[in-house]
């Protein structure tokens, strides 16, 4: 059964920033799913000619550069919580400014943006209502917020396998799709589309999956994760539990991706 994500269920923001900063140099090498999701989000953008756009949670800036190509007449801003990501993205260009900041408290003026694009960042925000409030505050009338995120069911195979081993939280928690829906409806913006799509990746073994999560900076940072070393017996038990999910293509890792597009009236 899926529980609702509560404030405090997500890791401390300093930990999130530090983890993504550490991953800045390895991220692009393993971010195939993130590329697909970001491109899918670009494809869902309504026809717009934004004078000022924001890439919210820009990471390495791959989509900042994509947005700059798409809107050559506009002025771009890229924002991320992780200084290390910004240091990596800035020299590659795409935006006029690369700014450190938090999606829940944007360091931006009211009614100053025409488009906010945010791919796979807001699942790290415990207070999604605050993200929506900030979008509504900073968008101009007619402006669009387009986001992708992850919801409950993501990495469920890994969660279930750990559950069988020790019952601890070893996998990042995600909001329910229904909560995304309710918060978007209550945002005071017009909800144009909201959709959930499952994507399953396959890995030759469990080590390949956990290495990828670490290289992305997205390994478990949850409060409630057990400290100390992972004993060999526990790892063996985890491998055995995960093997029960094996398919002909390999060990599956499912991502439940949410796509949302909202417009400020
Ligand atoms: C999975 S990466 C996605 C990066 C990029 N959008 C992409 O699709 O490749 C998530 C990014 O969100 C950033 N992030 C997490 N929480 C954030 C917050 N509260 N405000 C702004 N950025 C945040 C992380 O630092 C990280 O760079």
mmCIF file of C-alpha atoms and ligand atoms in Angstrom:
data_model
loop_
_atom_site.group_PDB
_atom_site.id
_atom_site.type_symbol
_atom_site.label_atom_id
_atom_site.label_comp_id
_atom_site.label_asym_id
_atom_site.label_seq_id
_atom_site.Cartn_x
_atom_site.Cartn_y
_atom_site.Cartn_z
ATOM 1 C CA UNK A 1 0.000 0.000 0.000
ATOM 2 C CA UNK A 2 1.313 3.484 -0.766
ATOM 3 C CA UNK A 3 1.543 6.018 2.016
ATOM 4 C CA UNK A 4 1.315 9.777 1.574
ATOM 5 C CA UNK A 5 4.632 11.630 1.556
ATOM 6 C CA UNK A 6 4.930 13.778 4.671
ATOM 7 C CA UNK A 7 7.110 16.823 5.370
ATOM 8 C CA UNK A 8 10.302 15.437 6.895
ATOM 9 C CA UNK A 9 10.152 12.212 4.846
ATOM 10 C CA UNK A 10 12.706 13.616 2.439
ATOM 11 C CA UNK A 11 16.381 14.112 3.191
ATOM 12 C CA UNK A 12 17.772 17.392 4.432
ATOM 13 C CA UNK A 13 18.320 19.875 1.576
ATOM 14 C CA UNK A 14 22.019 20.286 2.430
ATOM 15 C CA UNK A 15 22.446 16.540 1.985
ATOM 16 C CA UNK A 16 20.566 16.637 -1.343
ATOM 17 C CA UNK A 17 22.746 19.529 -2.545
ATOM 18 C CA UNK A 18 25.958 17.812 -1.415
ATOM 19 C CA UNK A 19 24.996 14.522 -3.039
ATOM 20 C CA UNK A 20 24.158 16.135 -6.411
ATOM 21 C CA UNK A 21 27.286 18.309 -6.234
ATOM 22 C CA UNK A 22 29.397 15.167 -5.809
ATOM 23 C CA UNK A 23 27.605 13.555 -8.764
ATOM 24 C CA UNK A 24 28.041 16.515 -11.156
ATOM 25 C CA UNK A 25 30.858 14.858 -13.138
ATOM 26 C CA UNK A 26 29.353 11.358 -13.350
ATOM 27 C CA UNK A 27 25.690 12.357 -13.917
ATOM 28 C CA UNK A 28 25.630 12.852 -17.700
ATOM 29 C CA UNK A 29 27.343 9.497 -18.325
ATOM 30 C CA UNK A 30 24.465 7.536 -16.768
ATOM 31 C CA UNK A 31 21.459 9.819 -17.257
ATOM 32 C CA UNK A 32 19.797 8.046 -20.216
ATOM 33 C CA UNK A 33 16.356 7.864 -18.576
ATOM 34 C CA UNK A 34 16.672 11.493 -17.434
ATOM 35 C CA UNK A 35 17.417 12.536 -21.043
ATOM 36 C CA UNK A 36 14.363 10.690 -22.336
ATOM 37 C CA UNK A 37 12.124 12.190 -19.667
ATOM 38 C CA UNK A 38 13.418 15.729 -20.238
ATOM 39 C CA UNK A 39 12.958 15.385 -24.015
ATOM 40 C CA UNK A 40 9.442 14.062 -23.476
ATOM 41 C CA UNK A 41 8.739 17.112 -21.298
ATOM 42 C CA UNK A 42 10.079 19.435 -24.029
ATOM 43 C CA UNK A 43 7.724 17.730 -26.484
ATOM 44 C CA UNK A 44 4.789 18.481 -24.167
ATOM 45 C CA UNK A 45 5.418 22.232 -24.005
ATOM 46 C CA UNK A 46 2.634 24.268 -25.578
ATOM 47 C CA UNK A 47 3.551 26.713 -28.366
ATOM 48 C CA UNK A 48 5.250 29.650 -26.642
ATOM 49 C CA UNK A 49 7.773 32.385 -27.307
ATOM 50 C CA UNK A 50 8.952 33.115 -23.784
ATOM 51 C CA UNK A 51 10.881 36.341 -23.263
ATOM 52 C CA UNK A 52 12.204 34.930 -19.978
ATOM 53 C CA UNK A 53 12.431 31.243 -19.082
ATOM 54 C CA UNK A 54 13.743 29.275 -16.088
ATOM 55 C CA UNK A 55 15.264 25.785 -15.995
ATOM 56 C CA UNK A 56 14.369 24.812 -12.425
ATOM 57 C CA UNK A 57 16.695 22.157 -10.952
ATOM 58 C CA UNK A 58 18.915 22.454 -14.010
ATOM 59 C CA UNK A 59 21.539 19.909 -12.880
ATOM 60 C CA UNK A 60 24.351 19.707 -15.441
ATOM 61 C CA UNK A 61 22.459 22.113 -17.716
ATOM 62 C CA UNK A 62 21.709 19.653 -20.525
ATOM 63 C CA UNK A 63 18.148 20.965 -20.874
ATOM 64 C CA UNK A 64 19.214 24.552 -20.191
ATOM 65 C CA UNK A 65 21.116 24.309 -23.465
ATOM 66 C CA UNK A 66 18.124 22.606 -25.104
ATOM 67 C CA UNK A 67 15.831 25.431 -24.011
ATOM 68 C CA UNK A 68 18.315 28.047 -25.269
ATOM 69 C CA UNK A 69 18.291 26.372 -28.715
ATOM 70 C CA UNK A 70 14.532 26.197 -28.728
ATOM 71 C CA UNK A 71 14.014 29.811 -27.612
ATOM 72 C CA UNK A 72 16.940 31.763 -29.123
ATOM 73 C CA UNK A 73 15.070 35.047 -28.727
ATOM 74 C CA UNK A 74 14.472 34.521 -24.992
ATOM 75 C CA UNK A 75 16.618 35.143 -21.955
ATOM 76 C CA UNK A 76 17.337 32.048 -19.845
ATOM 77 C CA UNK A 77 17.912 31.463 -16.183
ATOM 78 C CA UNK A 78 19.132 28.173 -14.706
ATOM 79 C CA UNK A 79 18.675 27.433 -11.017
ATOM 80 C CA UNK A 80 19.782 24.552 -8.822
ATOM 81 C CA UNK A 81 20.210 23.726 -5.148
ATOM 82 C CA UNK A 82 23.621 22.128 -5.779
ATOM 83 C CA UNK A 83 26.565 24.516 -6.265
ATOM 84 C CA UNK A 84 28.591 21.654 -7.765
ATOM 85 C CA UNK A 85 25.989 21.187 -10.514
ATOM 86 C CA UNK A 86 26.046 24.929 -11.250
ATOM 87 C CA UNK A 87 29.857 24.946 -11.450
ATOM 88 C CA UNK A 88 29.598 22.123 -13.990
ATOM 89 C CA UNK A 89 26.771 23.700 -16.011
ATOM 90 C CA UNK A 90 27.894 27.358 -16.085
ATOM 91 C CA UNK A 91 30.911 27.053 -18.444
ATOM 92 C CA UNK A 92 28.750 25.187 -20.976
ATOM 93 C CA UNK A 93 26.402 28.164 -21.305
ATOM 94 C CA UNK A 94 22.766 28.237 -22.377
ATOM 95 C CA UNK A 95 21.455 30.620 -19.739
ATOM 96 C CA UNK A 96 22.306 34.232 -19.009
ATOM 97 C CA UNK A 97 22.475 33.488 -15.274
ATOM 98 C CA UNK A 98 23.136 30.319 -13.259
ATOM 99 C CA UNK A 99 21.714 30.824 -9.790
ATOM 100 C CA UNK A 100 21.866 28.799 -6.569
ATOM 101 C CA UNK A 101 18.440 28.493 -5.017
ATOM 102 C CA UNK A 102 15.570 26.378 -3.799
ATOM 103 C CA UNK A 103 12.448 25.618 -5.849
ATOM 104 C CA UNK A 104 10.385 26.060 -2.676
ATOM 105 C CA UNK A 105 11.691 29.645 -2.201
ATOM 106 C CA UNK A 106 12.740 31.098 -5.512
ATOM 107 C CA UNK A 107 15.132 34.046 -5.280
ATOM 108 C CA UNK A 108 13.227 35.717 -8.146
ATOM 109 C CA UNK A 109 10.901 38.681 -8.539
ATOM 110 C CA UNK A 110 7.119 38.358 -8.826
ATOM 111 C CA UNK A 111 5.664 38.070 -12.356
ATOM 112 C CA UNK A 112 9.073 37.903 -14.031
ATOM 113 C CA UNK A 113 8.917 34.607 -16.013
ATOM 114 C CA UNK A 114 7.016 33.256 -19.029
ATOM 115 C CA UNK A 115 8.082 29.619 -18.714
ATOM 116 C CA UNK A 116 9.304 27.395 -15.903
ATOM 117 C CA UNK A 117 10.656 24.060 -17.134
ATOM 118 C CA UNK A 118 11.638 21.554 -14.447
ATOM 119 C CA UNK A 119 12.679 17.993 -15.234
ATOM 120 C CA UNK A 120 13.103 15.400 -12.482
ATOM 121 C CA UNK A 121 13.852 17.869 -9.696
ATOM 122 C CA UNK A 122 10.668 18.439 -7.672
ATOM 123 C CA UNK A 123 10.554 14.878 -6.323
ATOM 124 C CA UNK A 124 13.276 16.233 -4.011
ATOM 125 C CA UNK A 125 10.963 18.936 -2.664
ATOM 126 C CA UNK A 126 9.007 17.923 0.454
ATOM 127 C CA UNK A 127 6.612 20.829 -0.026
ATOM 128 C CA UNK A 128 5.325 20.632 -3.600
ATOM 129 C CA UNK A 129 2.531 23.104 -2.748
ATOM 130 C CA UNK A 130 5.286 25.670 -2.040
ATOM 131 C CA UNK A 131 6.860 24.922 -5.455
ATOM 132 C CA UNK A 132 3.491 25.562 -7.120
ATOM 133 C CA UNK A 133 2.973 28.771 -5.086
ATOM 134 C CA UNK A 134 6.390 29.989 -6.172
ATOM 135 C CA UNK A 135 5.620 29.183 -9.795
ATOM 136 C CA UNK A 136 2.352 31.111 -9.611
ATOM 137 C CA UNK A 137 4.082 34.053 -7.930
ATOM 138 C CA UNK A 138 6.928 34.314 -10.457
ATOM 139 C CA UNK A 139 5.015 33.552 -13.673
ATOM 140 C CA UNK A 140 3.454 36.286 -15.734
ATOM 141 C CA UNK A 141 -0.161 35.967 -16.813
ATOM 142 C CA UNK A 142 -0.316 33.272 -19.531
ATOM 143 C CA UNK A 143 2.996 31.800 -18.306
ATOM 144 C CA UNK A 144 3.525 28.021 -18.169
ATOM 145 C CA UNK A 145 4.977 25.617 -15.600
ATOM 146 C CA UNK A 146 6.005 22.283 -17.151
ATOM 147 C CA UNK A 147 7.446 19.674 -14.800
ATOM 148 C CA UNK A 148 8.364 16.031 -14.735
ATOM 149 C CA UNK A 149 8.795 14.139 -11.503
ATOM 150 C CA UNK A 150 8.640 10.672 -9.943
ATOM 151 C CA UNK A 151 5.841 9.176 -7.879
ATOM 152 C CA UNK A 152 5.142 6.167 -5.681
ATOM 153 C CA UNK A 153 6.045 2.918 -7.411
ATOM 154 C CA UNK A 154 9.456 4.224 -8.472
ATOM 155 C CA UNK A 155 12.221 1.725 -7.592
ATOM 156 C CA UNK A 156 9.528 -0.484 -6.045
ATOM 157 C CA UNK A 157 11.544 -3.649 -6.762
ATOM 158 C CA UNK A 158 14.463 -2.301 -4.703
ATOM 159 C CA UNK A 159 12.163 -1.124 -1.917
ATOM 160 C CA UNK A 160 10.410 -4.518 -1.732
ATOM 161 C CA UNK A 161 13.735 -6.352 -1.758
ATOM 162 C CA UNK A 162 15.091 -4.301 1.162
ATOM 163 C CA UNK A 163 11.786 -4.755 2.964
ATOM 164 C CA UNK A 164 12.284 -8.510 2.761
ATOM 165 C CA UNK A 165 15.796 -8.143 4.224
ATOM 166 C CA UNK A 166 15.433 -5.749 7.182
ATOM 167 C CA UNK A 167 12.342 -3.542 6.909
ATOM 168 C CA UNK A 168 14.401 -0.312 6.824
ATOM 169 C CA UNK A 169 13.887 2.603 4.380
ATOM 170 C CA UNK A 170 16.692 2.202 1.845
ATOM 171 C CA UNK A 171 14.950 3.831 -1.089
ATOM 172 C CA UNK A 172 13.970 7.493 -1.469
ATOM 173 C CA UNK A 173 10.307 8.138 -0.743
ATOM 174 C CA UNK A 174 8.009 9.536 -3.408
ATOM 175 C CA UNK A 175 4.719 11.408 -3.404
ATOM 176 C CA UNK A 176 1.612 9.610 -4.648
ATOM 177 C CA UNK A 177 0.336 10.489 -8.121
ATOM 178 C CA UNK A 178 -2.991 11.445 -6.484
ATOM 179 C CA UNK A 179 -1.157 14.008 -4.326
ATOM 180 C CA UNK A 180 0.446 15.593 -7.410
ATOM 181 C CA UNK A 181 -3.022 15.745 -8.900
ATOM 182 C CA UNK A 182 -4.701 17.296 -5.828
ATOM 183 C CA UNK A 183 -1.916 19.861 -5.345
ATOM 184 C CA UNK A 184 -1.947 20.880 -9.025
ATOM 185 C CA UNK A 185 -5.741 21.271 -8.977
ATOM 186 C CA UNK A 186 -5.483 23.424 -5.812
ATOM 187 C CA UNK A 187 -2.597 25.536 -7.176
ATOM 188 C CA UNK A 188 -4.705 28.397 -8.531
ATOM 189 C CA UNK A 189 -3.251 27.701 -11.992
ATOM 190 C CA UNK A 190 -5.013 25.972 -14.866
ATOM 191 C CA UNK A 191 -3.983 22.315 -15.093
ATOM 192 C CA UNK A 192 -3.500 21.597 -18.812
ATOM 193 C CA UNK A 193 -2.194 18.024 -18.526
ATOM 194 C CA UNK A 194 -1.098 15.601 -15.827
ATOM 195 C CA UNK A 195 -0.021 12.084 -16.707
ATOM 196 C CA UNK A 196 1.865 9.144 -15.244
ATOM 197 C CA UNK A 197 3.995 6.871 -17.420
ATOM 198 C CA UNK A 198 5.910 3.796 -16.245
ATOM 199 C CA UNK A 199 9.450 3.220 -17.557
ATOM 200 C CA UNK A 200 11.415 0.086 -16.746
ATOM 201 C CA UNK A 201 15.189 -0.097 -17.014
ATOM 202 C CA UNK A 202 17.098 -3.387 -16.898
ATOM 203 C CA UNK A 203 20.428 -4.066 -15.232
ATOM 204 C CA UNK A 204 22.677 -7.110 -15.430
ATOM 205 C CA UNK A 205 22.958 -7.236 -11.643
ATOM 206 C CA UNK A 206 22.133 -5.303 -8.496
ATOM 207 C CA UNK A 207 25.590 -3.701 -8.316
ATOM 208 C CA UNK A 208 25.039 -2.068 -11.724
ATOM 209 C CA UNK A 209 21.776 -0.509 -10.474
ATOM 210 C CA UNK A 210 23.208 0.800 -7.191
ATOM 211 C CA UNK A 211 26.290 2.200 -8.994
ATOM 212 C CA UNK A 212 24.029 4.063 -11.394
ATOM 213 C CA UNK A 213 21.947 5.558 -8.574
ATOM 214 C CA UNK A 214 25.140 6.737 -6.885
ATOM 215 C CA UNK A 215 26.551 8.237 -10.099
ATOM 216 C CA UNK A 216 23.260 10.147 -10.508
ATOM 217 C CA UNK A 217 23.459 11.450 -6.934
ATOM 218 C CA UNK A 218 20.086 9.797 -6.359
ATOM 219 C CA UNK A 219 21.026 6.975 -4.004
ATOM 220 C CA UNK A 220 19.214 6.745 -0.706
ATOM 221 C CA UNK A 221 19.567 9.809 1.498
ATOM 222 C CA UNK A 222 16.413 9.260 3.510
ATOM 223 C CA UNK A 223 16.041 9.947 7.166
ATOM 224 C CA UNK A 224 15.511 6.495 8.691
ATOM 225 C CA UNK A 225 18.208 4.842 6.606
ATOM 226 C CA UNK A 226 20.312 2.613 8.831
ATOM 227 C CA UNK A 227 23.818 3.834 9.557
ATOM 228 C CA UNK A 228 26.947 1.712 9.561
ATOM 229 C CA UNK A 229 28.242 -0.825 7.139
ATOM 230 C CA UNK A 230 26.091 -3.048 5.043
ATOM 231 C CA UNK A 231 26.994 -6.519 6.223
ATOM 232 C CA UNK A 232 27.865 -9.141 3.669
ATOM 233 C CA UNK A 233 25.023 -11.379 4.774
ATOM 234 C CA UNK A 234 22.538 -8.561 4.311
ATOM 235 C CA UNK A 235 23.862 -7.774 0.829
ATOM 236 C CA UNK A 236 23.590 -11.442 -0.091
ATOM 237 C CA UNK A 237 19.999 -11.508 1.215
ATOM 238 C CA UNK A 238 19.216 -8.369 -0.805
ATOM 239 C CA UNK A 239 20.675 -9.849 -3.992
ATOM 240 C CA UNK A 240 18.601 -12.998 -3.466
ATOM 241 C CA UNK A 241 15.427 -10.998 -2.825
ATOM 242 C CA UNK A 242 15.964 -8.850 -5.937
ATOM 243 C CA UNK A 243 16.734 -11.900 -8.098
ATOM 244 C CA UNK A 244 13.092 -12.918 -7.680
ATOM 245 C CA UNK A 245 12.195 -10.005 -9.973
ATOM 246 C CA UNK A 246 14.631 -11.053 -12.740
ATOM 247 C CA UNK A 247 13.249 -10.952 -16.293
ATOM 248 C CA UNK A 248 14.850 -12.239 -19.519
ATOM 249 C CA UNK A 249 16.277 -8.704 -20.148
ATOM 250 C CA UNK A 250 17.817 -8.466 -16.672
ATOM 251 C CA UNK A 251 16.911 -7.062 -13.258
ATOM 252 C CA UNK A 252 14.087 -4.526 -13.693
ATOM 253 C CA UNK A 253 14.021 -1.082 -12.074
ATOM 254 C CA UNK A 254 10.704 0.667 -12.603
ATOM 255 C CA UNK A 255 10.308 4.440 -12.657
ATOM 256 C CA UNK A 256 6.830 5.989 -12.404
ATOM 257 C CA UNK A 257 7.249 9.305 -14.204
ATOM 258 C CA UNK A 258 4.773 12.177 -13.762
ATOM 259 C CA UNK A 259 4.401 14.890 -16.434
ATOM 260 C CA UNK A 260 2.467 18.061 -15.603
ATOM 261 C CA UNK A 261 1.766 21.264 -17.523
ATOM 262 C CA UNK A 262 -0.002 24.220 -15.860
ATOM 263 C CA UNK A 263 -0.819 27.715 -17.053
ATOM 264 C CA UNK A 264 -1.247 30.844 -14.980
ATOM 265 C CA UNK A 265 -4.392 32.736 -16.051
HETATM 266 C C1 LIG B 1 17.902 14.284 -11.244
HETATM 267 S S1 LIG B 1 18.645 15.883 -11.350
HETATM 268 C C2 LIG B 1 17.881 16.524 -12.805
HETATM 269 C C3 LIG B 1 18.722 17.578 -13.480
HETATM 270 C C4 LIG B 1 18.217 18.073 -14.820
HETATM 271 N N1 LIG B 1 16.958 18.769 -14.709
HETATM 272 C C5 LIG B 1 18.092 16.922 -15.806
HETATM 273 O O1 LIG B 1 16.963 16.555 -16.151
HETATM 274 O O2 LIG B 1 19.116 16.372 -16.220
HETATM 275 C C6 LIG B 1 17.817 16.765 -10.047
HETATM 276 C C7 LIG B 1 18.379 18.159 -9.785
HETATM 277 O O3 LIG B 1 17.461 18.854 -8.941
HETATM 278 C C8 LIG B 1 18.206 19.620 -8.021
HETATM 279 N N2 LIG B 1 17.359 19.923 -6.866
HETATM 280 C C9 LIG B 1 16.954 19.090 -5.874
HETATM 281 N N3 LIG B 1 16.181 19.748 -4.993
HETATM 282 C C10 LIG B 1 16.085 21.031 -5.448
HETATM 283 C C11 LIG B 1 15.418 22.197 -4.959
HETATM 284 N N4 LIG B 1 14.710 22.169 -3.825
HETATM 285 N N5 LIG B 1 15.548 23.349 -5.660
HETATM 286 C C12 LIG B 1 16.284 23.392 -6.812
HETATM 287 N N6 LIG B 1 16.935 22.320 -7.308
HETATM 288 C C13 LIG B 1 16.831 21.153 -6.642
HETATM 289 C C14 LIG B 1 19.400 18.731 -7.699
HETATM 290 O O4 LIG B 1 20.464 19.451 -7.116
HETATM 291 C C15 LIG B 1 19.720 18.145 -9.061
HETATM 292 O O5 LIG B 1 20.670 18.907 -9.758
#
